[in-house]
């Protein structure tokens, strides 16, 4: 099986290569899946560089997303020949991931590919789309609805942010896109953002415990000062869904937004979502949450191109989604 292999030498040097490896190296699992598509996420970029917070053992294959055909199955609900989507859990971190022609995973990790999604579309969504959908669900569960007011989305040009904007707009929300990439303004507006803010405009007066309550809620993909500002800007009983920490993993603020405005902070953990909820979200992604022109802003990569794009992602120069083609016939 061809795969993108990450190895560590005795001197701790990380090496990356596209290579053929024996199937016997795959871990045990209920399903053997022939992967047709995977994707590139920030966590994958960290794994590809051997980040110790993501990769525990070497050699390693990144890829937290995969879709493909079941070749062998020990679960009658996912028979041989069926198409499945696998995202999250330990795949691509402590377990060999989707940047491989074959994967072996527990059946509980796999979701049947919805009929109204193609294999490619499922990876154009991938963990990014799944996370964006979870964030929207968190807003809905906290009664933040289209009629409540504007929703801010940080990291708006990234995978989660760009998909969240398009999903929210499709549901009728007013969306404010927050991005440091001025060159993305026109595209963000084309996706339906009513306004585009810089991070500096969002943070505004960082010394104040509360800011003008001009947001009904938010989806935050970056953490740090941006997350603090979103919480300070939320109106009474607003909600912020937090799913990332690319800027910072710290939350330095007072409790005023929580106890004076009743603001709620919803943490989003997409990797370990229970199976039944995972199936429900994928059905929504195949239906009302599926953005129009899903392939806009999507870059198709071969395994050999990943090393270069990983470096660009870690330096913050990528935007939109990147998917990885494993099966040339798909």
Short mmCIF file of C-alpha atoms in Angstrom, two decimals:
data_model
loop_
_atom_site.label_atom_id
_atom_site.label_comp_id
_atom_site.label_asym_id
_atom_site.label_seq_id
_atom_site.Cartn_x
_atom_site.Cartn_y
_atom_site.Cartn_z
CA UNK A 1 0.00 0.00 0.00
CA UNK A 2 1.27 3.47 -0.88
CA UNK A 3 1.29 5.90 2.01
CA UNK A 4 2.84 9.11 3.33
CA UNK A 5 5.22 7.84 5.99
CA UNK A 6 6.70 9.93 8.80
CA UNK A 7 9.79 8.48 10.48
CA UNK A 8 12.15 9.62 13.23
CA UNK A 9 15.87 8.88 13.08
CA UNK A 10 18.04 8.10 16.09
CA UNK A 11 19.17 11.74 16.17
CA UNK A 12 15.45 12.81 16.40
CA UNK A 13 15.40 14.07 12.79
CA UNK A 14 11.97 13.71 11.17
CA UNK A 15 11.84 12.23 7.66
CA UNK A 16 8.83 12.23 5.33
CA UNK A 17 8.42 10.02 2.27
CA UNK A 18 5.80 8.51 -0.03
CA UNK A 19 6.49 4.81 0.07
CA UNK A 20 5.05 1.30 -0.29
CA UNK A 21 4.51 -0.51 3.00
CA UNK A 22 3.16 -4.01 3.76
CA UNK A 23 -0.49 -4.29 4.79
CA UNK A 24 0.63 -6.28 7.84
CA UNK A 25 1.80 -3.04 9.47
CA UNK A 26 -1.79 -1.82 9.81
CA UNK A 27 -3.25 -2.06 13.32
CA UNK A 28 -6.01 -4.48 14.20
CA UNK A 29 -9.61 -3.47 13.51
CA UNK A 30 -13.03 -4.61 12.32
CA UNK A 31 -12.81 -2.96 8.90
CA UNK A 32 -10.20 -2.92 6.16
CA UNK A 33 -10.98 0.07 3.94
CA UNK A 34 -9.61 0.97 0.52
CA UNK A 35 -9.24 4.74 0.80
CA UNK A 36 -10.29 6.86 -2.16
CA UNK A 37 -9.93 10.32 -0.60
CA UNK A 38 -8.46 11.88 2.54
CA UNK A 39 -7.88 15.52 3.49
CA UNK A 40 -5.38 17.90 5.02
CA UNK A 41 -6.18 19.49 8.38
CA UNK A 42 -4.02 21.50 10.78
CA UNK A 43 -3.67 18.45 13.03
CA UNK A 44 -2.43 16.47 10.02
CA UNK A 45 0.19 19.12 9.32
CA UNK A 46 1.43 18.78 12.90
CA UNK A 47 1.48 14.99 12.58
CA UNK A 48 3.40 15.21 9.31
CA UNK A 49 6.18 17.08 11.11
CA UNK A 50 6.25 14.64 14.03
CA UNK A 51 4.78 17.03 16.57
CA UNK A 52 5.06 15.27 19.98
CA UNK A 53 1.62 16.46 21.04
CA UNK A 54 0.05 14.55 18.14
CA UNK A 55 2.34 11.66 17.18
CA UNK A 56 3.19 9.16 19.89
CA UNK A 57 5.04 6.48 17.92
CA UNK A 58 7.09 6.21 14.75
CA UNK A 59 6.86 5.30 11.95
CA UNK A 60 3.52 7.06 11.47
CA UNK A 61 0.99 7.84 8.76
CA UNK A 62 -1.04 11.08 9.23
CA UNK A 63 -4.61 11.67 8.08
CA UNK A 64 -7.52 12.16 10.47
CA UNK A 65 -10.05 11.81 7.62
CA UNK A 66 -10.71 9.04 5.12
CA UNK A 67 -13.48 7.74 2.88
CA UNK A 68 -13.50 4.53 0.91
CA UNK A 69 -14.82 1.05 0.21
CA UNK A 70 -14.91 -1.70 2.81
CA UNK A 71 -12.77 -4.63 1.64
CA UNK A 72 -13.05 -6.77 4.77
CA UNK A 73 -15.63 -6.47 7.55
CA UNK A 74 -16.39 -8.10 10.87
CA UNK A 75 -19.51 -5.94 11.35
CA UNK A 76 -22.70 -6.92 9.47
CA UNK A 77 -23.96 -3.33 9.56
CA UNK A 78 -21.00 -2.28 7.38
CA UNK A 79 -20.70 -5.07 4.84
CA UNK A 80 -17.97 -5.62 2.28
CA UNK A 81 -18.42 -3.24 -0.63
CA UNK A 82 -20.12 -0.47 1.37
CA UNK A 83 -18.75 3.07 1.39
CA UNK A 84 -17.78 4.53 4.75
CA UNK A 85 -16.47 7.80 6.16
CA UNK A 86 -13.99 7.72 9.02
CA UNK A 87 -13.00 10.91 10.83
CA UNK A 88 -11.41 11.70 14.17
CA UNK A 89 -10.87 9.31 17.07
CA UNK A 90 -7.18 8.36 17.20
CA UNK A 91 -6.78 7.98 13.45
CA UNK A 92 -3.84 9.99 12.18
CA UNK A 93 -2.43 10.54 15.68
CA UNK A 94 -1.83 7.46 17.82
CA UNK A 95 -3.08 5.21 15.00
CA UNK A 96 -2.01 5.12 11.34
CA UNK A 97 -4.24 7.43 9.36
CA UNK A 98 -5.88 8.17 6.06
CA UNK A 99 -2.87 9.23 3.99
CA UNK A 100 -2.67 5.62 2.88
CA UNK A 101 -4.32 3.46 0.23
CA UNK A 102 -5.55 1.17 3.00
CA UNK A 103 -6.64 1.69 6.60
CA UNK A 104 -7.88 -0.70 9.29
CA UNK A 105 -10.20 0.74 11.95
CA UNK A 106 -12.82 -0.27 14.52
CA UNK A 107 -16.31 -0.43 13.03
CA UNK A 108 -17.53 2.05 15.67
CA UNK A 109 -15.37 4.74 14.06
CA UNK A 110 -17.00 4.42 10.64
CA UNK A 111 -20.18 6.06 9.38
CA UNK A 112 -21.98 4.91 6.21
CA UNK A 113 -21.44 7.43 3.44
CA UNK A 114 -24.79 9.25 3.02
CA UNK A 115 -26.38 8.62 -0.39
CA UNK A 116 -26.52 12.30 -1.25
CA UNK A 117 -22.76 12.78 -0.73
CA UNK A 118 -20.05 11.58 -3.08
CA UNK A 119 -16.81 10.26 -1.63
CA UNK A 120 -15.00 13.39 -2.76
CA UNK A 121 -17.65 15.67 -1.25
CA UNK A 122 -17.34 13.91 2.10
CA UNK A 123 -13.67 14.88 2.22
CA UNK A 124 -14.33 18.40 0.95
CA UNK A 125 -16.26 18.57 4.21
CA UNK A 126 -14.17 16.17 6.33
CA UNK A 127 -13.34 16.97 9.93
CA UNK A 128 -13.49 20.68 9.08
CA UNK A 129 -17.10 20.46 7.93
CA UNK A 130 -17.99 18.04 10.71
CA UNK A 131 -16.56 20.48 13.28
CA UNK A 132 -18.33 23.45 11.72
CA UNK A 133 -21.61 21.52 11.88
CA UNK A 134 -21.03 20.68 15.54
CA UNK A 135 -20.42 24.36 16.27
CA UNK A 136 -23.68 25.31 14.58
CA UNK A 137 -25.49 22.62 16.51
CA UNK A 138 -24.08 24.05 19.75
CA UNK A 139 -25.44 27.49 18.84
CA UNK A 140 -28.85 25.99 18.07
CA UNK A 141 -28.94 24.01 21.34
CA UNK A 142 -28.27 27.27 23.17
CA UNK A 143 -31.15 29.02 21.37
CA UNK A 144 -28.90 31.17 19.18
CA UNK A 145 -31.01 31.22 16.03
CA UNK A 146 -30.96 33.26 12.78
CA UNK A 147 -33.34 35.75 14.38
CA UNK A 148 -31.02 36.26 17.37
CA UNK A 149 -28.51 38.49 15.61
CA UNK A 150 -25.12 38.34 13.89
CA UNK A 151 -22.68 35.45 14.34
CA UNK A 152 -18.93 36.07 14.13
CA UNK A 153 -16.63 33.40 12.69
CA UNK A 154 -12.89 33.66 13.35
CA UNK A 155 -10.24 32.06 11.18
CA UNK A 156 -12.75 32.71 8.41
CA UNK A 157 -10.45 31.77 5.52
CA UNK A 158 -9.51 28.38 7.00
CA UNK A 159 -11.23 25.05 6.53
CA UNK A 160 -13.59 25.15 9.52
CA UNK A 161 -14.22 28.89 9.27
CA UNK A 162 -14.98 29.02 5.56
CA UNK A 163 -17.37 26.06 5.75
CA UNK A 164 -19.04 27.43 8.88
CA UNK A 165 -19.76 30.72 7.11
CA UNK A 166 -21.37 29.00 4.16
CA UNK A 167 -23.44 26.69 6.36
CA UNK A 168 -24.62 29.53 8.59
CA UNK A 169 -25.58 31.68 5.61
CA UNK A 170 -27.48 28.75 4.14
CA UNK A 171 -29.50 28.51 7.36
CA UNK A 172 -30.33 32.21 7.26
CA UNK A 173 -27.84 33.61 9.79
CA UNK A 174 -26.12 36.98 9.41
CA UNK A 175 -22.38 36.29 9.51
CA UNK A 176 -19.39 38.48 10.30
CA UNK A 177 -16.15 36.97 9.00
CA UNK A 178 -13.01 37.64 11.03
CA UNK A 179 -9.75 37.16 9.14
CA UNK A 180 -6.29 38.69 9.02
CA UNK A 181 -6.10 37.91 5.29
CA UNK A 182 -7.31 41.05 3.54
CA UNK A 183 -6.97 39.34 0.17
CA UNK A 184 -9.80 36.97 1.17
CA UNK A 185 -12.39 39.72 1.74
CA UNK A 186 -14.02 39.42 -1.68
CA UNK A 187 -14.28 35.64 -1.41
CA UNK A 188 -15.70 35.77 2.11
CA UNK A 189 -18.35 38.21 0.94
CA UNK A 190 -19.11 35.96 -2.03
CA UNK A 191 -19.75 33.15 0.45
CA UNK A 192 -22.29 35.38 2.17
CA UNK A 193 -20.47 37.23 4.96
CA UNK A 194 -22.22 40.55 5.59
CA UNK A 195 -19.08 42.11 7.06
CA UNK A 196 -15.37 41.31 7.25
CA UNK A 197 -13.45 42.31 10.35
CA UNK A 198 -9.77 42.21 11.11
CA UNK A 199 -8.71 40.55 14.38
CA UNK A 200 -7.78 44.03 15.64
CA UNK A 201 -11.31 45.29 15.07
CA UNK A 202 -12.70 42.28 16.90
CA UNK A 203 -10.47 42.65 19.95
CA UNK A 204 -10.91 46.45 20.00
CA UNK A 205 -10.33 47.41 23.67
CA UNK A 206 -8.53 44.43 25.24
CA UNK A 207 -8.36 46.02 28.71
CA UNK A 208 -12.14 46.09 29.15
CA UNK A 209 -13.92 43.13 30.80
CA UNK A 210 -17.02 43.70 28.65
CA UNK A 211 -17.44 45.16 25.18
CA UNK A 212 -20.47 46.36 23.26
CA UNK A 213 -22.93 43.45 23.06
CA UNK A 214 -23.14 43.33 19.27
CA UNK A 215 -22.96 39.55 18.66
CA UNK A 216 -25.59 36.88 19.23
CA UNK A 217 -22.88 34.25 19.16
CA UNK A 218 -19.73 33.11 17.49
CA UNK A 219 -17.68 30.21 16.16
CA UNK A 220 -14.05 30.51 17.19
CA UNK A 221 -11.29 28.50 15.53
CA UNK A 222 -8.23 30.34 16.86
CA UNK A 223 -8.48 30.85 20.63
CA UNK A 224 -6.55 33.42 22.66
CA UNK A 225 -7.44 37.10 22.41
CA UNK A 226 -10.04 36.43 19.72
CA UNK A 227 -11.99 34.03 21.92
CA UNK A 228 -11.84 36.46 24.84
CA UNK A 229 -13.13 39.30 22.63
CA UNK A 230 -15.99 37.17 21.30
CA UNK A 231 -17.13 36.32 24.82
CA UNK A 232 -16.92 39.99 25.83
CA UNK A 233 -18.98 41.01 22.77
CA UNK A 234 -21.81 38.50 23.19
CA UNK A 235 -25.26 39.78 24.01
CA UNK A 236 -27.39 38.43 26.86
CA UNK A 237 -27.41 34.60 26.82
CA UNK A 238 -25.27 34.44 23.72
CA UNK A 239 -23.06 31.47 22.96
CA UNK A 240 -19.54 30.99 21.59
CA UNK A 241 -18.59 27.58 20.17
CA UNK A 242 -14.81 27.12 20.54
CA UNK A 243 -13.06 24.50 18.42
CA UNK A 244 -9.48 25.66 17.89
CA UNK A 245 -6.36 27.12 19.45
CA UNK A 246 -4.12 28.02 16.52
CA UNK A 247 -3.37 31.40 18.11
CA UNK A 248 -3.27 30.38 21.77
CA UNK A 249 -4.47 27.74 24.21
CA UNK A 250 -4.94 30.28 27.01
CA UNK A 251 -8.13 32.04 28.12
CA UNK A 252 -7.21 35.11 30.13
CA UNK A 253 -10.29 37.09 31.17
CA UNK A 254 -12.75 37.86 33.93
CA UNK A 255 -15.98 35.94 34.50
CA UNK A 256 -18.10 39.05 33.82
CA UNK A 257 -19.51 37.84 30.47
CA UNK A 258 -20.65 34.63 32.12
CA UNK A 259 -22.27 36.03 35.26
CA UNK A 260 -23.49 39.43 34.02
CA UNK A 261 -24.72 38.46 30.56
CA UNK A 262 -25.17 34.71 30.94
CA UNK A 263 -22.87 34.05 28.00
CA UNK A 264 -22.16 30.37 27.35
CA UNK A 265 -18.92 28.87 26.11
CA UNK A 266 -19.43 25.57 24.27
CA UNK A 267 -16.34 23.45 23.75
CA UNK A 268 -16.31 21.39 20.56
CA UNK A 269 -14.46 18.07 20.57
CA UNK A 270 -14.99 16.58 17.12
CA UNK A 271 -12.59 13.66 17.49
CA UNK A 272 -14.48 11.74 20.15
CA UNK A 273 -18.08 12.50 19.18
CA UNK A 274 -20.33 9.51 20.02
CA UNK A 275 -21.30 7.31 17.08
CA UNK A 276 -25.03 8.14 17.03
CA UNK A 277 -24.43 11.90 17.11
CA UNK A 278 -21.74 11.47 14.45
CA UNK A 279 -24.27 9.75 12.14
CA UNK A 280 -26.84 12.49 12.73
CA UNK A 281 -24.35 15.22 11.89
CA UNK A 282 -23.26 13.49 8.67
CA UNK A 283 -26.90 13.26 7.63
CA UNK A 284 -27.24 17.01 8.17
CA UNK A 285 -24.03 17.60 6.22
CA UNK A 286 -25.53 15.65 3.34
CA UNK A 287 -28.70 17.73 3.55
CA UNK A 288 -29.48 21.19 4.87
CA UNK A 289 -25.88 21.98 5.88
CA UNK A 290 -24.26 21.01 2.59
CA UNK A 291 -22.94 24.25 1.05
CA UNK A 292 -23.73 25.08 -2.54
CA UNK A 293 -20.69 24.84 -4.83
CA UNK A 294 -18.89 22.80 -2.18
CA UNK A 295 -15.79 22.41 -4.36
CA UNK A 296 -15.09 26.15 -4.43
CA UNK A 297 -11.75 26.90 -2.78
CA UNK A 298 -10.84 23.20 -2.61
CA UNK A 299 -7.35 22.13 -3.67
CA UNK A 300 -6.81 18.52 -4.83
CA UNK A 301 -3.46 17.05 -3.82
CA UNK A 302 -1.49 13.91 -4.51
CA UNK A 303 0.55 12.27 -1.75
CA UNK A 304 3.75 13.65 -3.28
CA UNK A 305 2.52 17.25 -2.87
CA UNK A 306 1.70 17.02 0.82
CA UNK A 307 5.14 17.86 2.23
CA UNK A 308 5.17 21.28 0.56
CA UNK A 309 1.55 22.13 1.43
CA UNK A 310 2.10 21.05 5.06
CA UNK A 311 4.85 23.67 5.38
CA UNK A 312 2.56 26.32 3.91
CA UNK A 313 -0.27 25.41 6.29
CA UNK A 314 1.99 25.62 9.34
CA UNK A 315 3.24 29.02 8.19
CA UNK A 316 -0.35 30.27 7.85
CA UNK A 317 -0.32 30.88 4.09
CA UNK A 318 -3.04 28.42 3.06
CA UNK A 319 -6.79 29.00 2.84
CA UNK A 320 -9.87 26.90 2.21
CA UNK A 321 -9.73 23.11 2.05
CA UNK A 322 -7.18 20.66 0.67
CA UNK A 323 -8.17 17.09 -0.12
CA UNK A 324 -5.91 14.16 -0.93
CA UNK A 325 -6.57 11.75 -3.78
CA UNK A 326 -5.59 8.14 -3.04
CA UNK A 327 -7.44 6.33 -5.83
CA UNK A 328 -6.71 7.62 -9.33
CA UNK A 329 -9.88 5.97 -10.57
CA UNK A 330 -12.18 8.02 -8.34
#
